Short mmCIF file of N, CA, C and O in Angstrom, two decimals:
data_model
loop_
_atom_site.label_atom_id
_atom_site.label_comp_id
_atom_site.label_asym_id
_atom_site.label_seq_id
_atom_site.Cartn_x
_atom_site.Cartn_y
_atom_site.Cartn_z
N MET X 1318 35.84 81.23 131.88
CA MET X 1318 35.32 82.51 132.31
C MET X 1318 36.31 83.60 131.91
O MET X 1318 37.50 83.49 132.13
N SER X 1319 35.82 84.64 131.33
CA SER X 1319 36.71 85.73 130.92
C SER X 1319 36.93 86.70 132.07
O SER X 1319 36.11 86.85 132.95
N ARG X 1320 38.06 87.35 132.03
CA ARG X 1320 38.39 88.32 133.07
C ARG X 1320 37.84 89.68 132.69
O ARG X 1320 37.78 90.03 131.51
N PRO X 1321 37.42 90.47 133.68
CA PRO X 1321 36.87 91.80 133.39
C PRO X 1321 37.84 92.65 132.59
O PRO X 1321 39.03 92.69 132.89
N GLY X 1322 37.32 93.31 131.58
CA GLY X 1322 38.12 94.24 130.80
C GLY X 1322 38.97 93.61 129.73
O GLY X 1322 39.43 94.28 128.83
N ARG X 1323 39.20 92.31 129.80
CA ARG X 1323 40.07 91.65 128.83
C ARG X 1323 39.39 91.48 127.48
O ARG X 1323 40.05 91.41 126.47
N ASP X 1324 38.06 91.38 127.47
CA ASP X 1324 37.35 91.15 126.22
C ASP X 1324 36.79 92.44 125.63
O ASP X 1324 36.12 92.41 124.62
N ASP X 1325 37.07 93.57 126.29
CA ASP X 1325 36.59 94.84 125.76
C ASP X 1325 37.28 95.14 124.45
O ASP X 1325 38.46 94.87 124.27
N SER X 1326 36.53 95.73 123.57
CA SER X 1326 37.08 96.13 122.28
C SER X 1326 38.14 97.20 122.51
O SER X 1326 37.89 98.18 123.22
N PRO X 1327 39.30 97.07 121.88
CA PRO X 1327 40.32 98.12 122.01
C PRO X 1327 39.80 99.47 121.53
O PRO X 1327 40.18 100.50 122.07
N ASP X 1328 38.90 99.45 120.54
CA ASP X 1328 38.33 100.70 120.06
C ASP X 1328 37.52 101.38 121.15
O ASP X 1328 37.58 102.60 121.31
N ARG X 1329 36.77 100.59 121.92
CA ARG X 1329 35.97 101.16 123.00
C ARG X 1329 36.87 101.78 124.06
O ARG X 1329 36.63 102.89 124.53
N LEU X 1330 37.91 101.06 124.45
CA LEU X 1330 38.82 101.57 125.48
C LEU X 1330 39.53 102.82 124.99
O LEU X 1330 39.75 103.76 125.76
N TYR X 1331 39.87 102.86 123.72
CA TYR X 1331 40.50 104.04 123.13
C TYR X 1331 39.56 105.23 123.22
O TYR X 1331 39.96 106.34 123.56
N THR X 1332 38.29 105.00 122.96
CA THR X 1332 37.30 106.07 123.01
C THR X 1332 37.06 106.54 124.44
O THR X 1332 36.97 107.73 124.71
N VAL X 1333 36.97 105.59 125.37
CA VAL X 1333 36.72 105.92 126.78
C VAL X 1333 37.80 106.83 127.33
O VAL X 1333 37.53 107.75 128.09
N THR X 1334 39.05 106.59 126.94
CA THR X 1334 40.17 107.37 127.49
C THR X 1334 40.58 108.53 126.61
O THR X 1334 41.55 109.22 126.91
N GLY X 1335 39.88 108.76 125.53
CA GLY X 1335 40.25 109.84 124.63
C GLY X 1335 41.57 109.58 123.93
O GLY X 1335 42.30 110.51 123.61
N GLY X 1336 41.91 108.32 123.73
CA GLY X 1336 43.13 107.97 123.03
C GLY X 1336 44.35 107.80 123.90
O GLY X 1336 45.41 107.44 123.42
N ARG X 1337 44.22 108.04 125.18
CA ARG X 1337 45.37 107.89 126.07
C ARG X 1337 45.51 106.43 126.50
O ARG X 1337 44.52 105.77 126.76
N SER X 1338 46.73 105.97 126.59
CA SER X 1338 46.95 104.58 126.98
C SER X 1338 47.60 104.45 128.36
O SER X 1338 47.69 103.36 128.90
N ARG X 1339 48.05 105.56 128.92
CA ARG X 1339 48.68 105.53 130.25
C ARG X 1339 48.30 106.79 131.01
O ARG X 1339 48.13 107.85 130.44
N SER X 1340 48.24 106.63 132.33
CA SER X 1340 48.04 107.82 133.15
C SER X 1340 49.38 108.51 133.33
O SER X 1340 50.43 107.95 133.02
N ALA X 1341 49.36 109.70 133.84
CA ALA X 1341 50.59 110.46 134.04
C ALA X 1341 51.52 109.71 134.99
O ALA X 1341 51.07 109.02 135.90
N PRO X 1342 52.83 109.84 134.79
CA PRO X 1342 53.78 109.13 135.65
C PRO X 1342 53.67 109.54 137.12
O PRO X 1342 54.00 108.77 138.00
N ASP X 1343 53.20 110.74 137.38
CA ASP X 1343 53.06 111.20 138.76
C ASP X 1343 51.65 110.97 139.30
O ASP X 1343 51.25 111.57 140.29
N SER X 1344 50.90 110.08 138.67
CA SER X 1344 49.54 109.79 139.09
C SER X 1344 49.54 109.27 140.53
O SER X 1344 50.35 108.41 140.88
N PRO X 1345 48.63 109.78 141.36
CA PRO X 1345 48.60 109.34 142.75
C PRO X 1345 47.87 108.01 142.95
O PRO X 1345 47.73 107.55 144.07
N PHE X 1346 47.42 107.38 141.87
CA PHE X 1346 46.58 106.20 141.99
C PHE X 1346 47.37 104.91 141.83
O PHE X 1346 47.99 104.67 140.81
N ASP X 1347 47.34 104.08 142.87
CA ASP X 1347 47.80 102.71 142.75
C ASP X 1347 46.63 101.81 143.13
O ASP X 1347 45.52 102.31 143.33
N LEU X 1348 46.82 100.53 143.24
CA LEU X 1348 45.70 99.61 143.44
C LEU X 1348 44.93 99.87 144.73
O LEU X 1348 43.72 99.66 144.77
N VAL X 1349 45.60 100.30 145.78
CA VAL X 1349 44.93 100.45 147.07
C VAL X 1349 44.58 101.88 147.44
O VAL X 1349 44.07 102.14 148.52
N THR X 1350 44.85 102.82 146.54
CA THR X 1350 44.49 104.21 146.80
C THR X 1350 42.98 104.30 147.01
O THR X 1350 42.21 103.73 146.25
N LEU X 1351 42.58 104.99 148.06
CA LEU X 1351 41.16 105.18 148.33
C LEU X 1351 40.69 106.44 147.64
O LEU X 1351 41.32 107.49 147.74
N VAL X 1352 39.58 106.34 146.94
CA VAL X 1352 39.02 107.44 146.17
C VAL X 1352 37.66 107.80 146.75
O VAL X 1352 36.86 106.92 147.07
N VAL X 1353 37.42 109.11 146.90
CA VAL X 1353 36.14 109.60 147.42
C VAL X 1353 35.62 110.68 146.49
O VAL X 1353 36.35 111.59 146.11
N ALA X 1354 34.34 110.57 146.15
CA ALA X 1354 33.72 111.58 145.29
C ALA X 1354 33.57 112.88 146.05
O ALA X 1354 33.21 112.90 147.22
N GLU X 1355 33.85 113.98 145.38
CA GLU X 1355 33.69 115.31 145.95
C GLU X 1355 32.47 116.02 145.37
O GLU X 1355 32.12 117.11 145.82
N SER X 1356 31.84 115.40 144.36
CA SER X 1356 30.64 115.98 143.77
C SER X 1356 29.80 114.86 143.18
O SER X 1356 30.25 113.73 143.03
N ALA X 1357 28.58 115.19 142.83
CA ALA X 1357 27.67 114.23 142.21
C ALA X 1357 27.85 114.28 140.69
O ALA X 1357 28.34 115.27 140.15
N PRO X 1358 27.45 113.22 140.00
CA PRO X 1358 27.50 113.25 138.53
C PRO X 1358 26.61 114.37 137.99
O PRO X 1358 25.61 114.73 138.60
N VAL X 1359 26.99 114.90 136.84
CA VAL X 1359 26.21 115.96 136.20
C VAL X 1359 25.76 115.49 134.82
O VAL X 1359 26.36 114.59 134.23
N VAL X 1360 24.72 116.12 134.33
CA VAL X 1360 24.19 115.79 133.02
C VAL X 1360 25.25 116.04 131.96
O VAL X 1360 25.97 117.03 132.00
N GLY X 1361 25.39 115.12 131.02
CA GLY X 1361 26.34 115.26 129.94
C GLY X 1361 27.71 114.69 130.23
O GLY X 1361 28.58 114.66 129.37
N MET X 1362 27.91 114.21 131.45
CA MET X 1362 29.20 113.64 131.84
C MET X 1362 29.36 112.25 131.20
O MET X 1362 28.39 111.53 131.02
N GLN X 1363 30.58 111.91 130.86
CA GLN X 1363 30.87 110.58 130.32
C GLN X 1363 30.35 109.53 131.29
O GLN X 1363 30.51 109.65 132.52
N SER X 1364 29.72 108.48 130.78
CA SER X 1364 29.05 107.49 131.63
C SER X 1364 30.02 106.82 132.62
O SER X 1364 29.64 106.54 133.76
N GLU X 1365 31.24 106.56 132.21
CA GLU X 1365 32.21 105.94 133.12
C GLU X 1365 32.59 106.88 134.25
O GLU X 1365 32.73 106.45 135.40
N HIS X 1366 32.71 108.16 133.96
CA HIS X 1366 33.00 109.14 135.01
C HIS X 1366 31.84 109.21 136.00
O HIS X 1366 32.05 109.24 137.22
N ALA X 1367 30.62 109.22 135.49
CA ALA X 1367 29.44 109.26 136.37
C ALA X 1367 29.37 108.01 137.24
O ALA X 1367 29.08 108.09 138.43
N ALA X 1368 29.68 106.85 136.66
CA ALA X 1368 29.67 105.61 137.42
C ALA X 1368 30.71 105.64 138.54
O ALA X 1368 30.45 105.19 139.65
N ILE X 1369 31.88 106.19 138.25
CA ILE X 1369 32.92 106.30 139.27
C ILE X 1369 32.43 107.18 140.41
O ILE X 1369 32.62 106.85 141.59
N LEU X 1370 31.82 108.30 140.10
CA LEU X 1370 31.34 109.20 141.16
C LEU X 1370 30.28 108.52 142.02
O LEU X 1370 30.23 108.72 143.24
N ARG X 1371 29.43 107.70 141.41
CA ARG X 1371 28.43 106.98 142.20
C ARG X 1371 29.08 105.91 143.07
O ARG X 1371 28.69 105.71 144.23
N LEU X 1372 30.09 105.23 142.54
CA LEU X 1372 30.78 104.18 143.29
C LEU X 1372 31.59 104.72 144.46
O LEU X 1372 31.82 104.01 145.43
N THR X 1373 32.03 105.95 144.34
CA THR X 1373 32.95 106.50 145.35
C THR X 1373 32.28 107.46 146.31
O THR X 1373 32.94 108.32 146.88
N GLU X 1374 30.99 107.28 146.51
CA GLU X 1374 30.33 108.10 147.54
C GLU X 1374 30.95 107.82 148.90
O GLU X 1374 30.96 108.68 149.77
N ARG X 1375 31.47 106.62 149.08
CA ARG X 1375 32.24 106.24 150.26
C ARG X 1375 33.63 105.85 149.77
O ARG X 1375 33.79 105.47 148.62
N PRO X 1376 34.65 105.92 150.61
CA PRO X 1376 36.00 105.58 150.16
C PRO X 1376 36.05 104.19 149.52
O PRO X 1376 35.57 103.21 150.09
N THR X 1377 36.60 104.15 148.32
CA THR X 1377 36.66 102.91 147.55
C THR X 1377 38.03 102.79 146.91
O THR X 1377 38.56 103.76 146.36
N ALA X 1378 38.62 101.60 146.97
CA ALA X 1378 39.95 101.37 146.40
C ALA X 1378 39.87 101.34 144.87
O ALA X 1378 38.86 100.94 144.29
N VAL X 1379 40.95 101.76 144.25
CA VAL X 1379 41.03 101.80 142.78
C VAL X 1379 40.72 100.43 142.19
O VAL X 1379 39.98 100.30 141.22
N VAL X 1380 41.27 99.38 142.77
CA VAL X 1380 41.05 98.03 142.25
C VAL X 1380 39.58 97.65 142.31
O VAL X 1380 39.06 96.97 141.42
N GLU X 1381 38.86 98.09 143.36
CA GLU X 1381 37.43 97.81 143.45
C GLU X 1381 36.65 98.56 142.38
O GLU X 1381 35.69 98.03 141.81
N ILE X 1382 37.04 99.79 142.12
CA ILE X 1382 36.37 100.59 141.08
C ILE X 1382 36.55 99.91 139.73
O ILE X 1382 35.59 99.75 138.97
N ALA X 1383 37.78 99.48 139.43
CA ALA X 1383 38.05 98.81 138.17
C ALA X 1383 37.21 97.54 138.03
O ALA X 1383 36.66 97.26 136.96
N ALA X 1384 37.10 96.79 139.11
CA ALA X 1384 36.32 95.55 139.06
C ALA X 1384 34.84 95.84 138.82
O ALA X 1384 34.19 95.16 138.01
N GLU X 1385 34.31 96.84 139.50
CA GLU X 1385 32.89 97.19 139.32
C GLU X 1385 32.60 97.68 137.91
O GLU X 1385 31.56 97.37 137.35
N LEU X 1386 33.53 98.44 137.35
CA LEU X 1386 33.34 98.97 136.00
C LEU X 1386 33.69 97.94 134.93
O LEU X 1386 33.40 98.17 133.74
N ARG X 1387 34.33 96.84 135.34
CA ARG X 1387 34.79 95.82 134.41
C ARG X 1387 35.74 96.41 133.38
O ARG X 1387 35.63 96.15 132.18
N LEU X 1388 36.65 97.25 133.87
CA LEU X 1388 37.67 97.88 133.04
C LEU X 1388 39.04 97.54 133.60
O LEU X 1388 39.20 97.32 134.80
N PRO X 1389 40.06 97.52 132.75
CA PRO X 1389 41.42 97.32 133.27
C PRO X 1389 41.80 98.45 134.23
O PRO X 1389 41.33 99.58 134.09
N VAL X 1390 42.65 98.14 135.18
CA VAL X 1390 43.08 99.13 136.17
C VAL X 1390 43.75 100.31 135.47
O VAL X 1390 43.55 101.47 135.86
N SER X 1391 44.51 100.06 134.42
CA SER X 1391 45.20 101.16 133.72
C SER X 1391 44.20 102.16 133.15
O SER X 1391 44.41 103.38 133.22
N ILE X 1392 43.10 101.68 132.60
CA ILE X 1392 42.07 102.55 132.04
C ILE X 1392 41.36 103.29 133.17
O ILE X 1392 41.10 104.49 133.09
N THR X 1393 41.08 102.58 134.26
CA THR X 1393 40.43 103.19 135.41
C THR X 1393 41.29 104.31 135.98
O THR X 1393 40.77 105.37 136.35
N ARG X 1394 42.60 104.12 136.04
CA ARG X 1394 43.50 105.15 136.55
C ARG X 1394 43.44 106.41 135.68
O ARG X 1394 43.48 107.53 136.20
N ILE X 1395 43.33 106.24 134.38
CA ILE X 1395 43.22 107.39 133.48
C ILE X 1395 41.93 108.16 133.77
O ILE X 1395 41.94 109.40 133.88
N LEU X 1396 40.83 107.43 133.92
CA LEU X 1396 39.55 108.07 134.21
C LEU X 1396 39.57 108.78 135.56
O LEU X 1396 39.04 109.89 135.71
N LEU X 1397 40.20 108.16 136.55
CA LEU X 1397 40.31 108.77 137.88
C LEU X 1397 41.16 110.04 137.83
O LEU X 1397 40.86 111.02 138.50
N THR X 1398 42.22 110.02 137.03
CA THR X 1398 43.06 111.21 136.89
C THR X 1398 42.26 112.36 136.29
O THR X 1398 42.39 113.51 136.72
N ASP X 1399 41.40 112.05 135.31
CA ASP X 1399 40.52 113.08 134.73
C ASP X 1399 39.67 113.71 135.83
O ASP X 1399 39.56 114.93 135.92
N LEU X 1400 39.04 112.87 136.65
CA LEU X 1400 38.16 113.37 137.70
C LEU X 1400 38.93 114.13 138.78
O LEU X 1400 38.45 115.13 139.31
N LEU X 1401 40.14 113.68 139.09
CA LEU X 1401 40.97 114.37 140.07
C LEU X 1401 41.34 115.76 139.55
O LEU X 1401 41.27 116.76 140.28
N ASP X 1402 41.70 115.85 138.28
CA ASP X 1402 42.06 117.13 137.67
C ASP X 1402 40.88 118.11 137.68
O ASP X 1402 41.08 119.32 137.76
N GLN X 1403 39.67 117.57 137.60
CA GLN X 1403 38.46 118.40 137.61
C GLN X 1403 38.00 118.72 139.04
O GLN X 1403 37.03 119.45 139.23
N GLY X 1404 38.67 118.14 140.04
CA GLY X 1404 38.28 118.36 141.43
C GLY X 1404 37.04 117.59 141.84
O GLY X 1404 36.42 117.91 142.85
N ARG X 1405 36.69 116.56 141.09
CA ARG X 1405 35.47 115.79 141.39
C ARG X 1405 35.72 114.62 142.33
O ARG X 1405 34.78 114.06 142.88
N VAL X 1406 36.99 114.21 142.50
CA VAL X 1406 37.33 113.16 143.45
C VAL X 1406 38.58 113.57 144.22
O VAL X 1406 39.34 114.43 143.77
N SER X 1407 38.76 112.94 145.36
CA SER X 1407 40.01 113.10 146.10
C SER X 1407 40.59 111.70 146.31
O SER X 1407 39.86 110.71 146.29
N ALA X 1408 41.89 111.65 146.49
CA ALA X 1408 42.57 110.37 146.64
C ALA X 1408 43.47 110.40 147.85
O ALA X 1408 44.09 111.42 148.15
N ARG X 1409 43.53 109.28 148.54
CA ARG X 1409 44.45 109.14 149.66
C ARG X 1409 44.84 107.68 149.80
O ARG X 1409 44.08 106.79 149.44
N HIS X 1410 46.03 107.47 150.32
CA HIS X 1410 46.49 106.10 150.55
C HIS X 1410 46.02 105.67 151.93
O HIS X 1410 45.91 106.49 152.85
N PRO X 1411 45.71 104.39 152.09
CA PRO X 1411 45.31 103.90 153.41
C PRO X 1411 46.43 104.13 154.42
O PRO X 1411 47.60 104.18 154.05
N ARG X 1412 46.06 104.25 155.66
CA ARG X 1412 47.07 104.45 156.70
C ARG X 1412 47.98 103.23 156.79
O ARG X 1412 47.54 102.09 156.64
N LYS X 1413 49.22 103.50 157.07
CA LYS X 1413 50.19 102.42 157.26
C LYS X 1413 49.91 101.77 158.62
O LYS X 1413 49.61 102.45 159.59
N PRO X 1414 50.04 100.44 158.70
CA PRO X 1414 49.83 99.77 159.99
C PRO X 1414 50.90 100.18 161.00
O PRO X 1414 52.05 100.41 160.62
N ALA X 1415 50.52 100.26 162.27
CA ALA X 1415 51.44 100.66 163.32
C ALA X 1415 52.50 99.59 163.57
O ALA X 1415 53.63 99.90 163.88
N SER X 1416 52.12 98.33 163.44
CA SER X 1416 53.09 97.27 163.69
C SER X 1416 53.49 96.61 162.37
O SER X 1416 52.86 96.79 161.35
N SER X 1417 54.54 95.83 162.44
CA SER X 1417 55.01 95.15 161.23
C SER X 1417 54.50 93.72 161.17
O SER X 1417 55.11 92.88 160.53
N GLY X 1418 53.39 93.42 161.81
CA GLY X 1418 52.84 92.08 161.85
C GLY X 1418 52.04 91.71 160.61
O GLY X 1418 51.42 90.66 160.57
N PHE X 1419 52.08 92.54 159.59
CA PHE X 1419 51.32 92.28 158.37
C PHE X 1419 52.23 91.64 157.32
O PHE X 1419 53.44 91.84 157.34
N PRO X 1420 51.62 90.90 156.37
CA PRO X 1420 52.44 90.27 155.32
C PRO X 1420 53.19 91.32 154.49
O PRO X 1420 52.72 92.44 154.31
N ALA X 1421 54.33 90.91 153.97
CA ALA X 1421 55.13 91.79 153.12
C ALA X 1421 54.37 92.07 151.82
O ALA X 1421 53.60 91.23 151.35
N PRO X 1422 54.57 93.26 151.23
CA PRO X 1422 53.87 93.61 149.98
C PRO X 1422 54.09 92.60 148.85
O PRO X 1422 53.18 92.34 148.08
N ASP X 1423 55.29 92.01 148.77
CA ASP X 1423 55.53 91.05 147.68
C ASP X 1423 54.70 89.77 147.88
O ASP X 1423 54.25 89.16 146.90
N ILE X 1424 54.42 89.39 149.10
CA ILE X 1424 53.54 88.24 149.38
C ILE X 1424 52.12 88.57 148.94
O ILE X 1424 51.45 87.76 148.30
N LEU X 1425 51.67 89.75 149.27
CA LEU X 1425 50.33 90.17 148.88
C LEU X 1425 50.20 90.23 147.36
O LEU X 1425 49.17 89.86 146.79
N GLU X 1426 51.25 90.68 146.69
CA GLU X 1426 51.26 90.72 145.23
C GLU X 1426 51.14 89.32 144.65
O GLU X 1426 50.40 89.10 143.69
N GLN X 1427 51.85 88.36 145.23
CA GLN X 1427 51.78 86.98 144.76
C GLN X 1427 50.37 86.42 144.96
O GLN X 1427 49.87 85.68 144.10
N VAL X 1428 49.74 86.74 146.07
CA VAL X 1428 48.36 86.30 146.31
C VAL X 1428 47.43 86.91 145.26
O VAL X 1428 46.58 86.21 144.70
N LEU X 1429 47.60 88.19 144.97
CA LEU X 1429 46.78 88.86 143.97
C LEU X 1429 46.95 88.21 142.60
O LEU X 1429 45.97 87.95 141.91
N VAL X 1430 48.16 87.90 142.22
CA VAL X 1430 48.42 87.24 140.94
C VAL X 1430 47.76 85.87 140.91
O VAL X 1430 47.12 85.48 139.94
N GLY X 1431 47.86 85.14 142.02
CA GLY X 1431 47.22 83.83 142.10
C GLY X 1431 45.71 83.92 141.98
O GLY X 1431 45.08 83.11 141.28
N LEU X 1432 45.12 84.92 142.60
CA LEU X 1432 43.66 85.09 142.51
C LEU X 1432 43.26 85.46 141.09
O LEU X 1432 42.22 84.99 140.59
N ARG X 1433 44.05 86.26 140.42
CA ARG X 1433 43.74 86.64 139.04
C ARG X 1433 43.79 85.43 138.11
O ARG X 1433 43.08 85.38 137.12
N ASN X 1434 44.65 84.49 138.44
CA ASN X 1434 44.81 83.31 137.58
C ASN X 1434 43.72 82.26 137.80
O ASN X 1434 43.66 81.29 137.06
N LEU X 1435 42.89 82.45 138.79
CA LEU X 1435 41.79 81.48 139.04
C LEU X 1435 40.77 81.50 137.94
O LEU X 1435 40.44 82.41 137.33
#
């Protein structure tokens, strides 16, 4: 079984991002950033941008958006930055838990890597 986004043509990904390969270093988007649409898609909008706006009618994590679009997270972050710059989405990080009874971030990262390798 192939992983989402891994079999996409590099030419297609280059076109989708307008030739950019990385989002800005100060990008507010990480895997768990919640994204919410601030407007509806408009006619003539890039199809991936329109899909993101439809997906984010309710708060949605960046990793979920990437999975739904079947695009690498890095490409999804570039598209989200475009929409943020246009004021079409807003981003916020989930609230930090009040207690420290949750697994450490490095444990969660290891679980994520293990799930990706399935």
